[in-house]
Short mmCIF file of C-alpha atoms in Angstrom, two decimals:
data_model
loop_
_atom_site.label_atom_id
_atom_site.label_comp_id
_atom_site.label_asym_id
_atom_site.label_seq_id
_atom_site.Cartn_x
_atom_site.Cartn_y
_atom_site.Cartn_z
CA MET N 296 4.72 34.18 45.76
CA THR N 297 2.57 31.66 47.51
CA MET N 298 -0.60 32.27 49.44
CA GLY N 299 -0.89 28.63 50.52
CA ARG N 300 -1.15 27.40 54.08
CA ASN N 301 2.47 26.22 54.15
CA GLY N 302 3.84 29.46 52.74
CA ILE N 303 7.28 29.45 51.22
CA PHE N 304 7.98 25.93 52.45
CA GLY N 305 4.98 24.54 50.61
CA ARG N 306 5.97 26.37 47.44
CA TRP N 307 9.58 25.22 47.77
CA GLY N 308 8.39 21.65 48.34
CA ASP N 309 6.42 21.87 45.10
CA HIS N 310 9.52 22.97 43.21
CA LEU N 311 11.63 20.14 44.60
CA GLY N 312 8.99 17.44 44.49
CA ARG N 313 7.97 17.89 40.88
CA ALA N 314 11.40 16.76 39.67
CA LEU N 315 11.61 17.62 35.98
CA GLU N 316 8.23 19.27 35.43
CA LYS N 317 8.37 22.48 33.40
CA SER N 318 8.22 25.03 36.21
CA SER N 319 10.14 23.22 38.92
CA PHE N 320 13.42 24.46 40.35
CA ARG N 321 15.09 21.16 39.47
CA LYS N 322 13.98 21.42 35.83
CA ARG N 323 15.25 24.97 35.48
CA LEU N 324 18.53 24.02 37.13
CA HIS N 325 18.83 20.97 34.86
CA ASP N 326 18.19 23.11 31.77
CA PHE N 327 20.87 25.57 32.90
CA ASP N 328 23.44 22.90 33.82
CA ASP N 329 22.45 19.25 33.64
CA SER N 330 24.86 18.11 36.37
CA ALA N 331 24.45 21.04 38.78
CA TRP N 332 22.00 19.19 41.06
CA ASP N 333 24.57 16.44 41.66
CA ARG N 334 27.38 18.92 42.34
CA MET N 335 25.39 21.28 44.56
CA ASP N 336 26.63 21.39 48.13
CA ASP N 337 24.98 24.62 49.26
CA LEU N 338 21.72 26.40 48.55
CA VAL N 339 20.42 29.67 49.95
CA ILE N 340 16.74 30.51 49.83
CA PHE N 341 15.98 34.19 50.29
CA TRP N 342 12.44 35.13 51.29
CA SER N 343 11.13 38.57 52.06
CA ASP N 344 7.80 39.60 53.57
CA MET N 345 5.85 41.78 51.16
CA GLY N 346 3.87 43.52 53.86
CA GLU N 347 0.19 43.77 54.62
CA PHE N 348 -1.05 45.62 51.54
CA ASP N 349 -4.29 44.12 50.23
CA GLU N 350 -2.84 43.90 46.72
CA PHE N 351 -0.30 41.33 47.96
CA LEU N 352 -2.75 39.30 50.06
CA THR N 353 -5.28 38.23 47.45
CA LEU N 354 -5.51 35.20 45.19
CA GLU N 355 -4.92 37.51 42.23
CA THR N 356 -1.19 37.32 41.55
CA SER N 357 -0.33 40.23 39.23
CA HIS N 358 1.02 42.54 41.96
CA ARG N 359 3.23 39.81 43.46
CA GLU N 360 4.40 38.82 39.98
CA GLY N 361 5.25 42.46 39.24
CA VAL N 362 7.39 42.61 42.38
CA GLU N 363 9.02 39.29 41.53
CA TYR N 364 9.84 40.52 38.02
CA LEU N 365 11.45 43.76 39.24
CA VAL N 366 13.41 41.94 41.96
CA GLN N 367 14.73 39.31 39.57
CA ARG N 368 15.69 41.94 37.00
CA LYS N 369 17.78 43.78 39.61
CA LEU N 370 19.20 40.57 41.12
CA ARG N 371 20.49 39.46 37.71
CA VAL N 372 22.69 42.57 37.66
CA ILE N 373 23.79 42.34 41.30
CA LEU N 374 24.58 38.63 41.23
CA SER N 375 26.45 38.77 37.93
CA ARG N 376 28.96 41.16 39.54
CA GLY N 377 29.64 38.87 42.50
CA ASN N 378 32.64 36.69 43.13
CA PRO N 379 31.84 34.10 42.03
CA PRO N 380 29.20 35.45 39.68
CA LEU N 381 25.79 33.86 40.23
CA THR N 382 22.81 33.47 37.93
CA VAL N 383 19.05 33.71 38.52
CA ILE N 384 17.46 30.68 36.85
CA SER N 385 13.86 31.56 37.63
CA LYS N 386 11.70 33.13 34.96
CA VAL N 387 8.90 35.60 35.41
CA ARG N 388 7.24 37.94 32.93
CA SER N 389 6.66 41.65 33.29
CA ASN N 390 3.10 42.85 33.61
CA ARG N 391 1.15 46.10 33.92
CA THR N 392 1.75 46.37 37.69
CA VAL N 393 5.51 46.98 37.42
CA GLN N 394 4.79 50.68 36.90
CA LEU N 395 2.77 51.04 40.11
CA PRO N 396 4.52 52.89 42.98
CA LEU N 397 3.42 50.20 45.46
CA VAL N 398 5.02 47.43 43.39
CA GLN N 399 8.19 49.45 42.76
CA ALA N 400 8.52 50.30 46.47
CA ALA N 401 8.03 46.67 47.51
CA SER N 402 10.67 45.46 45.04
CA ALA N 403 13.13 48.15 46.16
CA GLU N 404 12.64 47.12 49.79
CA ILE N 405 13.27 43.45 48.96
CA ILE N 406 16.45 44.32 47.06
CA LYS N 407 17.62 46.48 49.98
CA ASN N 408 16.98 43.58 52.39
CA PHE N 409 18.78 41.16 50.10
CA GLN N 410 21.82 43.40 49.81
CA SER N 411 22.03 44.11 53.54
CA HIS N 412 21.72 40.40 54.38
CA PHE N 413 24.26 39.12 51.87
CA GLU N 414 26.80 41.93 52.18
CA LYS N 415 27.50 40.91 55.79
#
């Protein structure tokens, strides 16, 4: 969801570097399972391009957050049925944009890309 110069790598660096701050990946993982960081031997980061629509390329984040919410909602179902079952530990709130066709189409495309990549 970043618009920063370093893209996903800058955002990911923030999540790892902020150790146990409220919104960091490590904090969420620790809250879910306090020894998971020490046991982790593999991590997959999935990133998907959201396209060139102006709504996704501005500093205003509601459209990107709407996509993120819809994607995470669907991923929770998909991943819970896996073997082994996986869990999404990220949190995002719904907003008014989740009803927009553009946001719904973008989230459906990301889910399709996720499924085609990980079903191989």
